Amino acid sequence: MYSYRLDMKRISLLLFLATAAVFVTCLRAPNYPIQPVIAFYSISNNKVHSCSSQNDTIFMDISFTSGSGQIGSDTAGNLFLIDKRQQSAPPDTNRIPFVPIQGAGNGISGKIHLSLYARDLICLPGCNNPLNHDVDTLIYDIYIKDRAGRISNTIQSAPIYLQCK
């Protein structure tokens, strides 16, 4: 009987230590760089009819991390999409809503969900696909800027195929 109690004490101690280890691991603040970092996450559909009256929509997700926690704004545009077909054109500007700091640390992470409406995506004259002039390929360079003016890395979207006619 004595050895049974000893084993129960050991098991209880091991369970307590395992539980404490999980809590300590979960409570650690993230250690992200101060400058925002983004990565392409997913795209829902990459083929749409451009300029159509249909409600074709492309949903794109981008993940982000920021050690400063200063992502989003209530007023200014802070997400930039540059049409690689028109490098000299000004970027499309979108606004990431204010993101509150998570927990005790300043580091935050999350996903940005973009909705791109087909009626707003333009086909350039002549379309850039030499085999099929009815299809244009659109790729965006994407970056964000935090409230302190720090600019993230630049990523590329997956290709979006626009049916032009």
PDB file of C-alpha atoms in Angstrom:
ATOM      1  CA  MET A   1       0.000   0.000   0.000  1.00  0.00           C
ATOM      2  CA  TYR A   2       2.844   2.347   0.747  1.00  0.00           C
ATOM      3  CA  SER A   3       4.318   2.031  -2.767  1.00  0.00           C
ATOM      4  CA  TYR A   4       0.890   2.781  -4.294  1.00  0.00           C
ATOM      5  CA  ARG A   5       0.731   6.136  -2.467  1.00  0.00           C
ATOM      6  CA  LEU A   6       4.261   6.943  -3.533  1.00  0.00           C
ATOM      7  CA  ASP A   7       3.398   6.275  -7.179  1.00  0.00           C
ATOM      8  CA  MET A   8       0.288   8.461  -6.923  1.00  0.00           C
ATOM      9  CA  LYS A   9       2.406  11.269  -5.477  1.00  0.00           C
ATOM     10  CA  ARG A  10       4.895  10.948  -8.326  1.00  0.00           C
ATOM     11  CA  ILE A  11       2.113  10.926 -10.908  1.00  0.00           C
ATOM     12  CA  SER A  12       0.485  13.971  -9.310  1.00  0.00           C
ATOM     13  CA  LEU A  13       3.819  15.785  -9.257  1.00  0.00           C
ATOM     14  CA  LEU A  14       4.475  14.957 -12.922  1.00  0.00           C
ATOM     15  CA  LEU A  15       0.992  16.157 -13.921  1.00  0.00           C
ATOM     16  CA  PHE A  16       1.509  19.380 -11.980  1.00  0.00           C
ATOM     17  CA  LEU A  17       4.908  20.000 -13.627  1.00  0.00           C
ATOM     18  CA  ALA A  18       3.505  19.263 -17.100  1.00  0.00           C
ATOM     19  CA  THR A  19       0.615  21.666 -16.526  1.00  0.00           C
ATOM     20  CA  ALA A  20       2.968  24.363 -15.232  1.00  0.00           C
ATOM     21  CA  ALA A  21       5.224  23.915 -18.284  1.00  0.00           C
ATOM     22  CA  VAL A  22       2.250  24.404 -20.623  1.00  0.00           C
ATOM     23  CA  PHE A  23       1.208  27.618 -18.854  1.00  0.00           C
ATOM     24  CA  VAL A  24       4.741  29.037 -18.862  1.00  0.00           C
ATOM     25  CA  THR A  25       5.084  28.272 -22.576  1.00  0.00           C
ATOM     26  CA  CYS A  26       1.738  29.894 -23.375  1.00  0.00           C
ATOM     27  CA  LEU A  27       2.515  33.046 -21.415  1.00  0.00           C
ATOM     28  CA  ARG A  28       5.778  33.899 -23.173  1.00  0.00           C
ATOM     29  CA  ALA A  29       5.551  37.092 -25.188  1.00  0.00           C
ATOM     30  CA  PRO A  30       6.250  36.722 -28.896  1.00  0.00           C
ATOM     31  CA  ASN A  31       9.641  37.885 -30.091  1.00  0.00           C
ATOM     32  CA  TYR A  32       8.884  39.482 -33.475  1.00  0.00           C
ATOM     33  CA  PRO A  33      11.023  42.046 -35.283  1.00  0.00           C
ATOM     34  CA  ILE A  34       9.938  45.674 -34.767  1.00  0.00           C
ATOM     35  CA  GLN A  35       9.390  46.130 -38.507  1.00  0.00           C
ATOM     36  CA  PRO A  36       6.179  44.468 -39.743  1.00  0.00           C
ATOM     37  CA  VAL A  37       6.625  41.219 -41.654  1.00  0.00           C
ATOM     38  CA  ILE A  38       4.003  39.864 -44.052  1.00  0.00           C
ATOM     39  CA  ALA A  39       3.585  36.590 -45.954  1.00  0.00           C
ATOM     40  CA  PHE A  40       1.159  35.457 -48.612  1.00  0.00           C
ATOM     41  CA  TYR A  41      -1.278  33.027 -47.011  1.00  0.00           C
ATOM     42  CA  SER A  42      -4.043  32.063 -49.460  1.00  0.00           C
ATOM     43  CA  ILE A  43      -6.280  33.061 -52.340  1.00  0.00           C
ATOM     44  CA  SER A  44      -9.833  31.827 -52.819  1.00  0.00           C
ATOM     45  CA  ASN A  45     -10.127  32.047 -56.566  1.00  0.00           C
ATOM     46  CA  ASN A  46      -7.683  33.269 -59.152  1.00  0.00           C
ATOM     47  CA  LYS A  47      -9.877  33.338 -62.281  1.00  0.00           C
ATOM     48  CA  VAL A  48     -12.522  36.018 -62.739  1.00  0.00           C
ATOM     49  CA  HIS A  49     -14.307  37.936 -65.454  1.00  0.00           C
ATOM     50  CA  SER A  50     -12.876  41.436 -65.349  1.00  0.00           C
ATOM     51  CA  CYS A  51     -15.193  44.435 -65.507  1.00  0.00           C
ATOM     52  CA  SER A  52     -18.201  42.139 -65.395  1.00  0.00           C
ATOM     53  CA  SER A  53     -21.525  43.023 -63.918  1.00  0.00           C
ATOM     54  CA  GLN A  54     -21.316  39.777 -61.968  1.00  0.00           C
ATOM     55  CA  ASN A  55     -20.274  39.880 -58.347  1.00  0.00           C
ATOM     56  CA  ASP A  56     -17.046  37.927 -58.868  1.00  0.00           C
ATOM     57  CA  THR A  57     -14.799  38.441 -55.870  1.00  0.00           C
ATOM     58  CA  ILE A  58     -11.319  37.217 -55.023  1.00  0.00           C
ATOM     59  CA  PHE A  59     -10.503  36.749 -51.358  1.00  0.00           C
ATOM     60  CA  MET A  60      -6.831  36.950 -50.436  1.00  0.00           C
ATOM     61  CA  ASP A  61      -5.337  36.373 -46.984  1.00  0.00           C
ATOM     62  CA  ILE A  62      -2.003  37.776 -45.845  1.00  0.00           C
ATOM     63  CA  SER A  63      -0.417  36.915 -42.507  1.00  0.00           C
ATOM     64  CA  PHE A  64       1.502  39.511 -40.503  1.00  0.00           C
ATOM     65  CA  THR A  65       3.697  39.869 -37.438  1.00  0.00           C
ATOM     66  CA  SER A  66       4.903  43.035 -35.739  1.00  0.00           C
ATOM     67  CA  GLY A  67       7.132  43.399 -32.696  1.00  0.00           C
ATOM     68  CA  SER A  68       5.981  46.985 -32.143  1.00  0.00           C
ATOM     69  CA  GLY A  69       2.294  46.101 -32.273  1.00  0.00           C
ATOM     70  CA  GLN A  70       1.495  49.237 -34.268  1.00  0.00           C
ATOM     71  CA  ILE A  71      -0.541  47.689 -37.069  1.00  0.00           C
ATOM     72  CA  GLY A  72      -3.627  49.367 -38.453  1.00  0.00           C
ATOM     73  CA  SER A  73      -5.040  52.841 -38.372  1.00  0.00           C
ATOM     74  CA  ASP A  74      -8.381  54.514 -37.961  1.00  0.00           C
ATOM     75  CA  THR A  75      -7.706  57.012 -40.730  1.00  0.00           C
ATOM     76  CA  ALA A  76      -4.772  56.417 -43.080  1.00  0.00           C
ATOM     77  CA  GLY A  77      -4.250  53.877 -45.835  1.00  0.00           C
ATOM     78  CA  ASN A  78      -1.624  51.386 -44.752  1.00  0.00           C
ATOM     79  CA  LEU A  79      -1.871  48.398 -47.103  1.00  0.00           C
ATOM     80  CA  PHE A  80      -0.492  48.910 -50.587  1.00  0.00           C
ATOM     81  CA  LEU A  81      -1.122  46.882 -53.755  1.00  0.00           C
ATOM     82  CA  ILE A  82       1.088  47.598 -56.763  1.00  0.00           C
ATOM     83  CA  ASP A  83      -0.059  46.190 -60.095  1.00  0.00           C
ATOM     84  CA  LYS A  84       3.140  44.675 -61.510  1.00  0.00           C
ATOM     85  CA  ARG A  85       1.868  45.374 -65.033  1.00  0.00           C
ATOM     86  CA  GLN A  86       1.901  49.122 -64.253  1.00  0.00           C
ATOM     87  CA  GLN A  87       4.918  49.681 -62.006  1.00  0.00           C
ATOM     88  CA  SER A  88       4.789  53.456 -62.535  1.00  0.00           C
ATOM     89  CA  ALA A  89       1.145  53.777 -61.465  1.00  0.00           C
ATOM     90  CA  PRO A  90       0.458  54.755 -57.841  1.00  0.00           C
ATOM     91  CA  PRO A  91      -0.374  51.790 -55.610  1.00  0.00           C
ATOM     92  CA  ASP A  92      -3.938  50.949 -54.648  1.00  0.00           C
ATOM     93  CA  THR A  93      -4.248  51.921 -51.011  1.00  0.00           C
ATOM     94  CA  ASN A  94      -6.384  50.102 -48.471  1.00  0.00           C
ATOM     95  CA  ARG A  95      -6.842  50.599 -44.755  1.00  0.00           C
ATOM     96  CA  ILE A  96      -6.095  47.924 -42.180  1.00  0.00           C
ATOM     97  CA  PRO A  97      -8.304  48.627 -39.153  1.00  0.00           C
ATOM     98  CA  PHE A  98      -6.607  49.393 -35.835  1.00  0.00           C
ATOM     99  CA  VAL A  99      -5.243  46.174 -34.292  1.00  0.00           C
ATOM    100  CA  PRO A 100      -5.007  46.228 -30.466  1.00  0.00           C
ATOM    101  CA  ILE A 101      -1.907  44.908 -28.729  1.00  0.00           C
ATOM    102  CA  GLN A 102      -2.286  41.292 -27.588  1.00  0.00           C
ATOM    103  CA  GLY A 103      -1.408  40.450 -23.987  1.00  0.00           C
ATOM    104  CA  ALA A 104       1.433  41.964 -21.958  1.00  0.00           C
ATOM    105  CA  GLY A 105       3.995  42.094 -24.789  1.00  0.00           C
ATOM    106  CA  ASN A 106       3.966  44.391 -27.766  1.00  0.00           C
ATOM    107  CA  GLY A 107       4.229  41.654 -30.404  1.00  0.00           C
ATOM    108  CA  ILE A 108       1.157  40.885 -32.472  1.00  0.00           C
ATOM    109  CA  SER A 109       0.309  38.533 -35.303  1.00  0.00           C
ATOM    110  CA  GLY A 110      -2.728  37.847 -37.421  1.00  0.00           C
ATOM    111  CA  LYS A 111      -4.247  37.681 -40.873  1.00  0.00           C
ATOM    112  CA  ILE A 112      -5.459  40.401 -43.191  1.00  0.00           C
ATOM    113  CA  HIS A 113      -8.447  39.399 -45.310  1.00  0.00           C
ATOM    114  CA  LEU A 114      -8.678  41.282 -48.637  1.00  0.00           C
ATOM    115  CA  SER A 115     -11.696  41.346 -50.940  1.00  0.00           C
ATOM    116  CA  LEU A 116     -10.834  42.181 -54.553  1.00  0.00           C
ATOM    117  CA  TYR A 117     -13.892  42.821 -56.713  1.00  0.00           C
ATOM    118  CA  ALA A 118     -13.649  41.749 -60.354  1.00  0.00           C
ATOM    119  CA  ARG A 119     -15.436  44.900 -61.527  1.00  0.00           C
ATOM    120  CA  ASP A 120     -12.478  46.919 -60.166  1.00  0.00           C
ATOM    121  CA  LEU A 121      -9.731  44.806 -61.789  1.00  0.00           C
ATOM    122  CA  ILE A 122      -8.771  46.119 -65.191  1.00  0.00           C
ATOM    123  CA  CYS A 123      -7.443  44.368 -68.251  1.00  0.00           C
ATOM    124  CA  LEU A 124      -4.660  46.287 -69.913  1.00  0.00           C
ATOM    125  CA  PRO A 125      -4.961  46.901 -73.653  1.00  0.00           C
ATOM    126  CA  GLY A 126      -3.763  43.892 -75.610  1.00  0.00           C
ATOM    127  CA  CYS A 127      -3.660  41.644 -72.531  1.00  0.00           C
ATOM    128  CA  ASN A 128      -0.203  40.319 -71.742  1.00  0.00           C
ATOM    129  CA  ASN A 129      -0.798  36.657 -72.622  1.00  0.00           C
ATOM    130  CA  PRO A 130       0.532  36.148 -76.191  1.00  0.00           C
ATOM    131  CA  LEU A 131      -1.275  32.814 -76.658  1.00  0.00           C
ATOM    132  CA  ASN A 132      -4.720  33.971 -75.621  1.00  0.00           C
ATOM    133  CA  HIS A 133      -5.424  37.706 -75.907  1.00  0.00           C
ATOM    134  CA  ASP A 134      -8.639  37.350 -73.957  1.00  0.00           C
ATOM    135  CA  VAL A 135      -6.801  36.630 -70.694  1.00  0.00           C
ATOM    136  CA  ASP A 136      -4.671  39.045 -68.707  1.00  0.00           C
ATOM    137  CA  THR A 137      -2.467  38.019 -65.783  1.00  0.00           C
ATOM    138  CA  LEU A 138      -2.411  40.314 -62.770  1.00  0.00           C
ATOM    139  CA  ILE A 139       0.155  39.990 -59.979  1.00  0.00           C
ATOM    140  CA  TYR A 140       0.356  42.431 -57.086  1.00  0.00           C
ATOM    141  CA  ASP A 141       3.380  43.501 -55.069  1.00  0.00           C
ATOM    142  CA  ILE A 142       2.023  43.995 -51.553  1.00  0.00           C
ATOM    143  CA  TYR A 143       3.419  45.754 -48.487  1.00  0.00           C
ATOM    144  CA  ILE A 144       2.082  47.400 -45.338  1.00  0.00           C
ATOM    145  CA  LYS A 145       3.120  50.388 -43.241  1.00  0.00           C
ATOM    146  CA  ASP A 146       2.666  50.562 -39.469  1.00  0.00           C
ATOM    147  CA  ARG A 147       1.564  53.629 -37.480  1.00  0.00           C
ATOM    148  CA  ALA A 148       5.211  54.611 -36.871  1.00  0.00           C
ATOM    149  CA  GLY A 149       5.872  54.629 -40.642  1.00  0.00           C
ATOM    150  CA  ARG A 150       7.896  51.392 -40.718  1.00  0.00           C
ATOM    151  CA  ILE A 151       7.412  49.552 -44.021  1.00  0.00           C
ATOM    152  CA  SER A 152       7.166  45.763 -44.165  1.00  0.00           C
ATOM    153  CA  ASN A 153       8.805  43.439 -46.618  1.00  0.00           C
ATOM    154  CA  THR A 154       7.190  43.274 -50.067  1.00  0.00           C
ATOM    155  CA  ILE A 155       5.468  40.072 -51.155  1.00  0.00           C
ATOM    156  CA  GLN A 156       3.816  38.969 -54.380  1.00  0.00           C
ATOM    157  CA  SER A 157       0.277  37.762 -54.715  1.00  0.00           C
ATOM    158  CA  ALA A 158      -0.565  34.599 -56.570  1.00  0.00           C
ATOM    159  CA  PRO A 159      -1.359  35.283 -60.237  1.00  0.00           C
ATOM    160  CA  ILE A 160      -4.906  36.421 -60.915  1.00  0.00           C
ATOM    161  CA  TYR A 161      -6.261  35.550 -64.365  1.00  0.00           C
ATOM    162  CA  LEU A 162      -8.676  38.106 -65.772  1.00  0.00           C
ATOM    163  CA  GLN A 163     -11.041  37.005 -68.503  1.00  0.00           C
ATOM    164  CA  CYS A 164     -11.114  40.229 -70.510  1.00  0.00           C
ATOM    165  CA  LYS A 165     -13.899  39.558 -73.005  1.00  0.00           C
TER     166      LYS A 165
END
